[in-house]
mmCIF file of C-alpha atoms in Angstrom:
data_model
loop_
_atom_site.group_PDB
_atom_site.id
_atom_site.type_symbol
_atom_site.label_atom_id
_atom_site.label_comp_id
_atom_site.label_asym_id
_atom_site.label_seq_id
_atom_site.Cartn_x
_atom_site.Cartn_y
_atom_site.Cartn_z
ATOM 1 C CA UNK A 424 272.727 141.309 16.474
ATOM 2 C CA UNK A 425 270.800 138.777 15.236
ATOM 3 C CA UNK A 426 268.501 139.618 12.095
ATOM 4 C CA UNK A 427 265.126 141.055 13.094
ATOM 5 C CA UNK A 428 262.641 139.199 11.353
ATOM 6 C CA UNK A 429 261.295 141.175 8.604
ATOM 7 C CA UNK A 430 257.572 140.842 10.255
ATOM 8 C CA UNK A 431 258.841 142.400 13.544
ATOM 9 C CA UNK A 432 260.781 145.356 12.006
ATOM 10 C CA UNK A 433 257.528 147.285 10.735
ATOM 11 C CA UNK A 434 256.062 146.619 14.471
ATOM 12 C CA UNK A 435 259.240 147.881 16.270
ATOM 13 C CA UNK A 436 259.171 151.113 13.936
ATOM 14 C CA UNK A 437 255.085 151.516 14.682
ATOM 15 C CA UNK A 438 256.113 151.472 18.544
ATOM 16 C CA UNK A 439 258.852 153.896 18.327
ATOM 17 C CA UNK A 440 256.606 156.341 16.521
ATOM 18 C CA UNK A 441 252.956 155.435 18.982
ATOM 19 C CA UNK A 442 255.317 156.011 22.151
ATOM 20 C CA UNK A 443 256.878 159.206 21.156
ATOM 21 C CA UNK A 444 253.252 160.229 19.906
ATOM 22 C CA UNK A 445 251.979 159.682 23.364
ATOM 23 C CA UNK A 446 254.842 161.614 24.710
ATOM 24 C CA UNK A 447 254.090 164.674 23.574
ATOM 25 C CA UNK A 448 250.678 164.875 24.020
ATOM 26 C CA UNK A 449 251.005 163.756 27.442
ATOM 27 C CA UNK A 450 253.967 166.318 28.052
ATOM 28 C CA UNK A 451 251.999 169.082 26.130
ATOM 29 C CA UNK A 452 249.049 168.604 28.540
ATOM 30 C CA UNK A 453 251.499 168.516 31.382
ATOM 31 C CA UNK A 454 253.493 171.798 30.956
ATOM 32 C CA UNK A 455 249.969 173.589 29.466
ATOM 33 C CA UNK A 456 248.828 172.532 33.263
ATOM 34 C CA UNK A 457 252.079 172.965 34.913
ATOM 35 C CA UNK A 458 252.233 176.720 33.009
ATOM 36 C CA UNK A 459 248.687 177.166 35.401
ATOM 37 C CA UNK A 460 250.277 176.615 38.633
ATOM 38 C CA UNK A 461 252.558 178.650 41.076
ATOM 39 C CA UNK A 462 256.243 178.719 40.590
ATOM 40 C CA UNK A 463 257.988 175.750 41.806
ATOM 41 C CA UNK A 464 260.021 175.935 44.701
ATOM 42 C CA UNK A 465 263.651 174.105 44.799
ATOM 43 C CA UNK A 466 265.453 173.156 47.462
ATOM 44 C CA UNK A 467 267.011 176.457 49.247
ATOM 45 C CA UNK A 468 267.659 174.972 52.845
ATOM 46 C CA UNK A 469 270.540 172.991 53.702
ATOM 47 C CA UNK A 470 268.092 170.299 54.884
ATOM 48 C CA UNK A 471 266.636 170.058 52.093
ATOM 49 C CA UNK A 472 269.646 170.115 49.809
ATOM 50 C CA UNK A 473 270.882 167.265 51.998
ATOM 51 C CA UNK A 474 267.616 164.893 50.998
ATOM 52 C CA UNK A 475 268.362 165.822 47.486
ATOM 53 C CA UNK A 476 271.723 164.437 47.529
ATOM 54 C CA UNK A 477 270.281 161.830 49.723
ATOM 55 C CA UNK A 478 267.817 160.750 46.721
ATOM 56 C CA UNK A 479 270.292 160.942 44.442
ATOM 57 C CA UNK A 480 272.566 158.194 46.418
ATOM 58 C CA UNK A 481 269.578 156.115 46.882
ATOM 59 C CA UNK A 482 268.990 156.005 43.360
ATOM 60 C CA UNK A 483 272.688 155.080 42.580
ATOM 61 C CA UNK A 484 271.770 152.248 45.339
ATOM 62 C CA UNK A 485 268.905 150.986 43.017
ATOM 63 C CA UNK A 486 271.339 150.979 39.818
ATOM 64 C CA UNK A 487 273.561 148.924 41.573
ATOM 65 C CA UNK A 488 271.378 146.510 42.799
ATOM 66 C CA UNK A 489 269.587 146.222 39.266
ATOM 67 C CA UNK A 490 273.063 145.438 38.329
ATOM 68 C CA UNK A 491 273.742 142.873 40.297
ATOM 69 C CA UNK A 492 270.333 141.419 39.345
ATOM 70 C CA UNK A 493 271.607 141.404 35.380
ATOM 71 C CA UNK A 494 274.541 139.916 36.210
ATOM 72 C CA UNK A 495 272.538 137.159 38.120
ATOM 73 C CA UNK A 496 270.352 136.532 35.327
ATOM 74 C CA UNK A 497 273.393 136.305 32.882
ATOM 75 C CA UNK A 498 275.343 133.787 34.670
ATOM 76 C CA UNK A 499 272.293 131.786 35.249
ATOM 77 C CA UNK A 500 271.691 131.508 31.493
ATOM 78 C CA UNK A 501 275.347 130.390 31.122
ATOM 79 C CA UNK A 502 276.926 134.077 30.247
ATOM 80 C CA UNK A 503 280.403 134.628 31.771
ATOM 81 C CA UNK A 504 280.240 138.587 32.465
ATOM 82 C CA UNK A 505 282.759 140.703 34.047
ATOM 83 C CA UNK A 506 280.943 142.216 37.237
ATOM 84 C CA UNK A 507 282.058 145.497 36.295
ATOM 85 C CA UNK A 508 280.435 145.179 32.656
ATOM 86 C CA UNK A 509 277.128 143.792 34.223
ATOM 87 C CA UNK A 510 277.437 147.374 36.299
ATOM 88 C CA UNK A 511 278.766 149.735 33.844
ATOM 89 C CA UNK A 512 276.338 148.279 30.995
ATOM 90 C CA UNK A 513 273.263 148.483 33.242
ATOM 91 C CA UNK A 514 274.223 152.211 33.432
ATOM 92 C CA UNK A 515 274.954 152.356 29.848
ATOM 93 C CA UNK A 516 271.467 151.370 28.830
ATOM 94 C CA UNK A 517 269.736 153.587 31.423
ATOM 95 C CA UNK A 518 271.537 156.779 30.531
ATOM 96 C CA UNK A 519 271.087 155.890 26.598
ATOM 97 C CA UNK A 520 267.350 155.018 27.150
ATOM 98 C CA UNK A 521 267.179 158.531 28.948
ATOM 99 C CA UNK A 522 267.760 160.220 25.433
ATOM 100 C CA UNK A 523 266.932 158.179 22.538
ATOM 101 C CA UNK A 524 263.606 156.642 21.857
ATOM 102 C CA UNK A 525 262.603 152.838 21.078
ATOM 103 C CA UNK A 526 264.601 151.077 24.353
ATOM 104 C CA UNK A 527 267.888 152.126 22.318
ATOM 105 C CA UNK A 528 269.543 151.440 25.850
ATOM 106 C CA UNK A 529 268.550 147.984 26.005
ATOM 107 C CA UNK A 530 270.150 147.496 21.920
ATOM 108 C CA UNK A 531 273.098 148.695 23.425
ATOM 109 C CA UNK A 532 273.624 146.873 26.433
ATOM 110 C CA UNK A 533 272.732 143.796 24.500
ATOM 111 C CA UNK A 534 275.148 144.885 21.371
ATOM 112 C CA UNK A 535 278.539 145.316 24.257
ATOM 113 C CA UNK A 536 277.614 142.816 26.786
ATOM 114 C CA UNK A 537 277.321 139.832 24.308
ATOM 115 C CA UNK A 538 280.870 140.016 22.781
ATOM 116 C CA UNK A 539 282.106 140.509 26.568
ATOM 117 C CA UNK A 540 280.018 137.638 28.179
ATOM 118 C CA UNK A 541 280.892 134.565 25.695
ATOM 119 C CA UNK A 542 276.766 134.688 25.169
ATOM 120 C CA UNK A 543 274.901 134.804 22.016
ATOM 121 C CA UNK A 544 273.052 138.302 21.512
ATOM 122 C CA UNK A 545 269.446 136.300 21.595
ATOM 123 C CA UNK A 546 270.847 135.441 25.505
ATOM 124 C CA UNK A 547 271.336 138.802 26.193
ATOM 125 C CA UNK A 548 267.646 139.718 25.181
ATOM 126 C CA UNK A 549 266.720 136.586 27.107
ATOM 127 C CA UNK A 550 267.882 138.434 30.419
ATOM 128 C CA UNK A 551 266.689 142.022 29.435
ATOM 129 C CA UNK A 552 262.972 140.361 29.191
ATOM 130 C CA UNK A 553 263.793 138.533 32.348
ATOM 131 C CA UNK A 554 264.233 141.866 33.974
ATOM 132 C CA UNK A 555 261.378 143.271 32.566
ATOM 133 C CA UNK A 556 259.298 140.692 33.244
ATOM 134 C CA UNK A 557 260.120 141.153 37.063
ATOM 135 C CA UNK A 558 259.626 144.401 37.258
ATOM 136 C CA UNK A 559 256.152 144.191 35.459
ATOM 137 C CA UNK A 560 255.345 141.547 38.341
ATOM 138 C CA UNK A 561 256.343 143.438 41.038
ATOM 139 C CA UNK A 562 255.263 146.794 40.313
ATOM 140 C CA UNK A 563 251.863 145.375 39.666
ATOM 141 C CA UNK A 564 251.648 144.020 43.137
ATOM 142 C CA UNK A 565 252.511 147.294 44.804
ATOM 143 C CA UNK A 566 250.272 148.723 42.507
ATOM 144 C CA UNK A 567 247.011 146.974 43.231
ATOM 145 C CA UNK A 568 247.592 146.191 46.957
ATOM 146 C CA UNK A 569 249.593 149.233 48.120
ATOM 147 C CA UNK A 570 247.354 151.557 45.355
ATOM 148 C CA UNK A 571 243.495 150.381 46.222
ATOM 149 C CA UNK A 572 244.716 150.603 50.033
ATOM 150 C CA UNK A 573 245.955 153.399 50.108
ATOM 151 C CA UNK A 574 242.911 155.557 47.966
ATOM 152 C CA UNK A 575 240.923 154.942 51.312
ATOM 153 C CA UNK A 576 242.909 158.010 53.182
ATOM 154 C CA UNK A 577 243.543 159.755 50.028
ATOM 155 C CA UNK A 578 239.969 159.961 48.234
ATOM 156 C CA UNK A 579 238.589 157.907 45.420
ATOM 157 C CA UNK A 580 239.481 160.196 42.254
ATOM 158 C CA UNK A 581 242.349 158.073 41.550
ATOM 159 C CA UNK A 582 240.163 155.572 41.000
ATOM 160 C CA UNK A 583 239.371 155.927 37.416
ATOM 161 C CA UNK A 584 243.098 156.420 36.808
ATOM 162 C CA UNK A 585 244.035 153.228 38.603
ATOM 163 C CA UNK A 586 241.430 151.040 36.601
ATOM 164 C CA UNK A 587 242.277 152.935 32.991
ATOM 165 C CA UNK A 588 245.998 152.147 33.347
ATOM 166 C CA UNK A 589 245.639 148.575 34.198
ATOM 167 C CA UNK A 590 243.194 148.111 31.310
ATOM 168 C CA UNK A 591 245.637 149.709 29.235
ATOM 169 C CA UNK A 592 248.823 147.422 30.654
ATOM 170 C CA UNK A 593 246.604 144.296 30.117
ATOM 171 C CA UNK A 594 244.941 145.148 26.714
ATOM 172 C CA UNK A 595 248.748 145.531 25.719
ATOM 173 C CA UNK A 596 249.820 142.227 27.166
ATOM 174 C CA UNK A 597 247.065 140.124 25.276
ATOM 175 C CA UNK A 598 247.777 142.305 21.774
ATOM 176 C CA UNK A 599 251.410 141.050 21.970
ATOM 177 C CA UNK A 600 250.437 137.921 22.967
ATOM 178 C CA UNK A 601 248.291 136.983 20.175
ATOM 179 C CA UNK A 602 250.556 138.639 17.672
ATOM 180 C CA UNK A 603 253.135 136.616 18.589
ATOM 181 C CA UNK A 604 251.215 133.573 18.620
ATOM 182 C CA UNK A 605 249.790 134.107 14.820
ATOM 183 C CA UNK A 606 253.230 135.423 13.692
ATOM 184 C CA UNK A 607 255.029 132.135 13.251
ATOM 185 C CA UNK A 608 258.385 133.828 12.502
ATOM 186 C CA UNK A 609 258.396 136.074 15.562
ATOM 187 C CA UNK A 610 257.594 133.459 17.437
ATOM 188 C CA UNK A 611 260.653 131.651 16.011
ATOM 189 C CA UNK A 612 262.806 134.206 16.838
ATOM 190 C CA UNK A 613 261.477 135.192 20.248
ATOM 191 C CA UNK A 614 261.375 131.457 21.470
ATOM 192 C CA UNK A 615 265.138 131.355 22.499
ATOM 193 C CA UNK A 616 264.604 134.323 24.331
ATOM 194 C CA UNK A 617 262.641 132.888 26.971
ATOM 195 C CA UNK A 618 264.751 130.559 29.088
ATOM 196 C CA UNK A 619 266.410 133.021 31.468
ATOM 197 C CA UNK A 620 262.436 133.743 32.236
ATOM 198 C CA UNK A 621 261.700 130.161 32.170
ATOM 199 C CA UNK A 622 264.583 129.614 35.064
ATOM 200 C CA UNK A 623 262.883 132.246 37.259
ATOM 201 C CA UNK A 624 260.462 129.549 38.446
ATOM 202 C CA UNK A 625 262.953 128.092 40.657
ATOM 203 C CA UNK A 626 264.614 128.789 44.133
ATOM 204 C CA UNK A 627 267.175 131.171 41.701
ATOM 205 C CA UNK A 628 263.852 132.686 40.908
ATOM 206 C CA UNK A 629 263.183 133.470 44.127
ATOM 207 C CA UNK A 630 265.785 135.579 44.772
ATOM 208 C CA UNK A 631 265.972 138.019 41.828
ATOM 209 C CA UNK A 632 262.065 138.397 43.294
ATOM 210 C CA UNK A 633 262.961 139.270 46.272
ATOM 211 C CA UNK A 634 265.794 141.528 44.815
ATOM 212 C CA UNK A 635 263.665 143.511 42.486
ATOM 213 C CA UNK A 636 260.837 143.844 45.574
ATOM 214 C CA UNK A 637 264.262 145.561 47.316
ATOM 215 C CA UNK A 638 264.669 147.431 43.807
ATOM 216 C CA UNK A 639 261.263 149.015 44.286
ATOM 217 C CA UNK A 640 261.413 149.570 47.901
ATOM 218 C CA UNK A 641 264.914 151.981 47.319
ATOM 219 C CA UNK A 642 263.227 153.322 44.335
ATOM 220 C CA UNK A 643 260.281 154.336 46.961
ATOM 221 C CA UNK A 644 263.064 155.693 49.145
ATOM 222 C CA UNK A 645 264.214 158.181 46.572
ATOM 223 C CA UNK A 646 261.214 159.195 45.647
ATOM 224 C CA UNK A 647 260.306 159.971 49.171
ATOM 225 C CA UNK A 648 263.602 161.974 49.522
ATOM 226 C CA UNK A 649 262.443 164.267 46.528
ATOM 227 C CA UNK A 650 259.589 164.835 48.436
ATOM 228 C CA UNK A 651 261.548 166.604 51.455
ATOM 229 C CA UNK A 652 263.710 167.984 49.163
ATOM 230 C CA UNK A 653 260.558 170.224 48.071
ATOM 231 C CA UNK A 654 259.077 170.283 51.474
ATOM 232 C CA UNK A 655 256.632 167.424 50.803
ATOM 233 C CA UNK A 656 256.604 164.681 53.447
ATOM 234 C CA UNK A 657 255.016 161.769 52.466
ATOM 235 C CA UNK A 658 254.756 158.193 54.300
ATOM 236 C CA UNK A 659 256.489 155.530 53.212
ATOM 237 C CA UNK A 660 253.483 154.084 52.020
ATOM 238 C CA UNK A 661 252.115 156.960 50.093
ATOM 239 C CA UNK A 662 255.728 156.592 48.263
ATOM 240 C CA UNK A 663 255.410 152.766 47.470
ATOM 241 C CA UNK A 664 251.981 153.984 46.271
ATOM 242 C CA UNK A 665 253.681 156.999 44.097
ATOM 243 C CA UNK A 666 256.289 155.060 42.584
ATOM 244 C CA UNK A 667 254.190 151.990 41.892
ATOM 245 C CA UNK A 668 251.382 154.506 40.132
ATOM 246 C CA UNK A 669 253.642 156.196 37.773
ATOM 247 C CA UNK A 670 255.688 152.922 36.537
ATOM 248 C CA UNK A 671 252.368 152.022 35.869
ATOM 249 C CA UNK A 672 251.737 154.750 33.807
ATOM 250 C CA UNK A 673 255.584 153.968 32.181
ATOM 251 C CA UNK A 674 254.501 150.593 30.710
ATOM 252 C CA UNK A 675 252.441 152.579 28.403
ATOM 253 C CA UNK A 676 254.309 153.130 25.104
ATOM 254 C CA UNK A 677 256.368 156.490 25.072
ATOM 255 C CA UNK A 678 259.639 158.458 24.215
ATOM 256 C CA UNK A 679 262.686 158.661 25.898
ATOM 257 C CA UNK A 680 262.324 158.835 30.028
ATOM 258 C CA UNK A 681 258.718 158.066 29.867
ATOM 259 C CA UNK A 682 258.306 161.793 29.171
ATOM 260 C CA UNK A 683 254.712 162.635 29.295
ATOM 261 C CA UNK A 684 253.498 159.556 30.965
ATOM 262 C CA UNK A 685 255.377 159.147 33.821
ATOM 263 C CA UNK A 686 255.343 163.117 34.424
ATOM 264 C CA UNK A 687 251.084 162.971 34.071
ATOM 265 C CA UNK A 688 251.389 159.739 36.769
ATOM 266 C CA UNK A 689 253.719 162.217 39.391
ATOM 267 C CA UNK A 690 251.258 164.637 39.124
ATOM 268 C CA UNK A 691 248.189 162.506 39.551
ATOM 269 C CA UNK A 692 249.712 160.802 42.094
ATOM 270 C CA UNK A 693 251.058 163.906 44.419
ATOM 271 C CA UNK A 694 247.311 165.419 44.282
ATOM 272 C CA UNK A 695 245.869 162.221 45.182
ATOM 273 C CA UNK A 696 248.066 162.249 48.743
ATOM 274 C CA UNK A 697 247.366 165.765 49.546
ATOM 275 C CA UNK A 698 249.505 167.982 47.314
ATOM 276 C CA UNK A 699 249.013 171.069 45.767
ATOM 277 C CA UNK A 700 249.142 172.055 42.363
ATOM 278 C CA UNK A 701 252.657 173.764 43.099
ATOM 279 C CA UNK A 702 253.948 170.912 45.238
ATOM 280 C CA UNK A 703 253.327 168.879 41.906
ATOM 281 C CA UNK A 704 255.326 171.097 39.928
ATOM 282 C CA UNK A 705 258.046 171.448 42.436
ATOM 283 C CA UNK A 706 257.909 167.882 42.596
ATOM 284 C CA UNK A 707 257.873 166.970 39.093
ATOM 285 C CA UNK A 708 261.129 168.871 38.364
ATOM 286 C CA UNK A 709 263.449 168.138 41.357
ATOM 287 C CA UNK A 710 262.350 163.873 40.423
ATOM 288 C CA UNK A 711 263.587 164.734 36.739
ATOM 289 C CA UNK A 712 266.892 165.891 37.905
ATOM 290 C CA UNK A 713 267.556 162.869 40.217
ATOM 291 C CA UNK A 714 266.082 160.271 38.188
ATOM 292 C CA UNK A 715 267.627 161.434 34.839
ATOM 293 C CA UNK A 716 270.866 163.657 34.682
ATOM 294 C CA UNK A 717 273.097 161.913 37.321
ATOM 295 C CA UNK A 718 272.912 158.296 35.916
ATOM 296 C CA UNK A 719 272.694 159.778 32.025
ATOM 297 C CA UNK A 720 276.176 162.045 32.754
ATOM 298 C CA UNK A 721 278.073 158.506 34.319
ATOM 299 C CA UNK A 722 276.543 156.781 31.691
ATOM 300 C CA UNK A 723 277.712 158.523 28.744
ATOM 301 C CA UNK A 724 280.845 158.989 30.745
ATOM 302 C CA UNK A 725 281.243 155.320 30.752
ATOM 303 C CA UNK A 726 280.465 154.714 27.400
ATOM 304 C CA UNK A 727 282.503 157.352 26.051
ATOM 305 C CA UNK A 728 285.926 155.868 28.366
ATOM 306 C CA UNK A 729 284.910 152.062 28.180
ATOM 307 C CA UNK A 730 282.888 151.113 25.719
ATOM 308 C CA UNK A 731 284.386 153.463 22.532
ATOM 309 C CA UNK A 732 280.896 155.931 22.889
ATOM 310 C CA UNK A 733 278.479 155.974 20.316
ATOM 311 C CA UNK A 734 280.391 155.859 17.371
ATOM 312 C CA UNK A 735 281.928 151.833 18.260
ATOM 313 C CA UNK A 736 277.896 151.462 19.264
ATOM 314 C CA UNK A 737 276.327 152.201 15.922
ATOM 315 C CA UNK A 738 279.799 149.975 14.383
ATOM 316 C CA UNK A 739 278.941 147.303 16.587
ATOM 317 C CA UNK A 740 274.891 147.122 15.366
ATOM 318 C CA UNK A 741 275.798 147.619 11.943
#
């Protein structure tokens, strides 16, 4: 990979250590609540096994259509990727991000997919921040029109949480912004990183929008399948209104799964649409199983059989 500028490196190692800082405290104060509560309840009826499974396929749903976004973002910035690269690499970096800290699962789809795709590792970054960028965009949408409509059938203590974590996501945006613009040399090196962003204003554009919109939707789906899987109906737009709350909450700086801050999100989130304390819990842990261990055991799987496993990673970024 390209050299880091020396400016950036100290940054990158400060946000790695805030983000895994926030994790625990926020995952301290979640188990310390979660301790409080009644036992949660898993799945124990065949129906409810069957919306487990049924989350767990939607989710593999989402990967692939994130994966086809990638690949649409890569060959738009004049990549040449293998299809099943663009799909086994977006798995990859999910499972890796899963279990290290500092985005190590966007290093490595970045470190194997440039060799693979004839692209220059600054183009691979270029379509990671692409991705990101649409996501951001989207989620941010549901967030403010699905959250502020929904609080009117759910009560108004969500409120506070709603208005705290967009002041957070936008005090963040205009820190970066201005560091980058008084950094000269990181804003040398992240200038070539913006034209796959730069092409999104365009009819191409338009459709990864309207793909990630579908990403969210599925995502929704899933979540809403968790929810029966534990006995907890929910409408589809208190899920839109779930998911878009704790991705929310993700943007804010943290370890590996958004541990703490995504978990404190679920939680607020579940009471706000009528849960209980145990619901929460129940909840909480049944999400964790189908967001996190299918995707990380095929992704490891994957990197270990394709891609030479960790050991040709840490080669590769040497």
């Amino acid at each position: 990979m390209t050299a880091t500028p020396p400016d950036a490196r100290p940054l990158r190692g400060l946000g790695s250590v805030l983000g895994i800082g926030i994790s625990v405290v926020a995952l301290a104060g979640v188990v310390w609540w979660a301790l409080r509560q009644e036992p949660p309840q898993l799945p124990h009826t065949p129906g409810e096994v069957a919306a487990l499974i049924g989350a767990i396929a939607l989710y593999g749903v989402n990967t692939l259509v994130r994966s086809e976004r990638w690949h649409r973002l890569l060959l738009d910035d004049g990549a040449r990727p293998a299809r099943v690269d663009s799909y086994s690499l977006t798995t990859v970096g999910y499972a890796v991000n899963n279990v290290l800290p500092a985005r190590a699962g966007d290093a490595a789809r970045v470190v194997l997919m440039a060799p693979r795709a004839d692209a220059s590792k600054r183009t691979v970054i270029g379509t990671i921040v692409a991705e990101r960028l649409l996501d951001v965009g989207v989620i941010l949408v549901l967030f403010l029109v699905v959250g502020y409509a929904i609080l009117g059938n759910v009560g108004t203590h969500s409120v506070e949480w709603i208005v705290l974590a967009t002041a957070v996501v936008l005090a963040g945006g205009a820190v970066a912004i201005v560091l980058v613009r008084r950094n000269h040399r990181i804003h040398d090196f992240v200038a070539p990183m913006l034209s796959s962003t730069y092409r999104l204003v365009s009819r191409h554009g338009a459709l990864l929008v309207a793909m990630t919109f579908g990403v969210w939707i599925i995502e929704s789906c899933a979540w809403i399948a968790v929810g029966a899987s534990v006995g907890f109906g929910m409408s589809f737009l208190e899920g839109l209104y779930l998911v878009a709350l704790a991705s929310v909450f993700a943007l804010i700086p943290s370890g590996p799964g958004y541990a703490g801050t995504q978990d404190a999100a679920t939680v607020i989130g579940i009471k706000a649409i009528g849960g209980t304390g145990a619901t929460a819990v129940s909840y909480l842990v049944m999400l964790r199983f189908a967001l996190l261990v299918p995707i990380t055991v095929v992704g490891f799987l994957l990197l270990a059989a394709r891609y030479g496993g960790l050991a040709r990673l840490r080669a590769a970024r040497a």
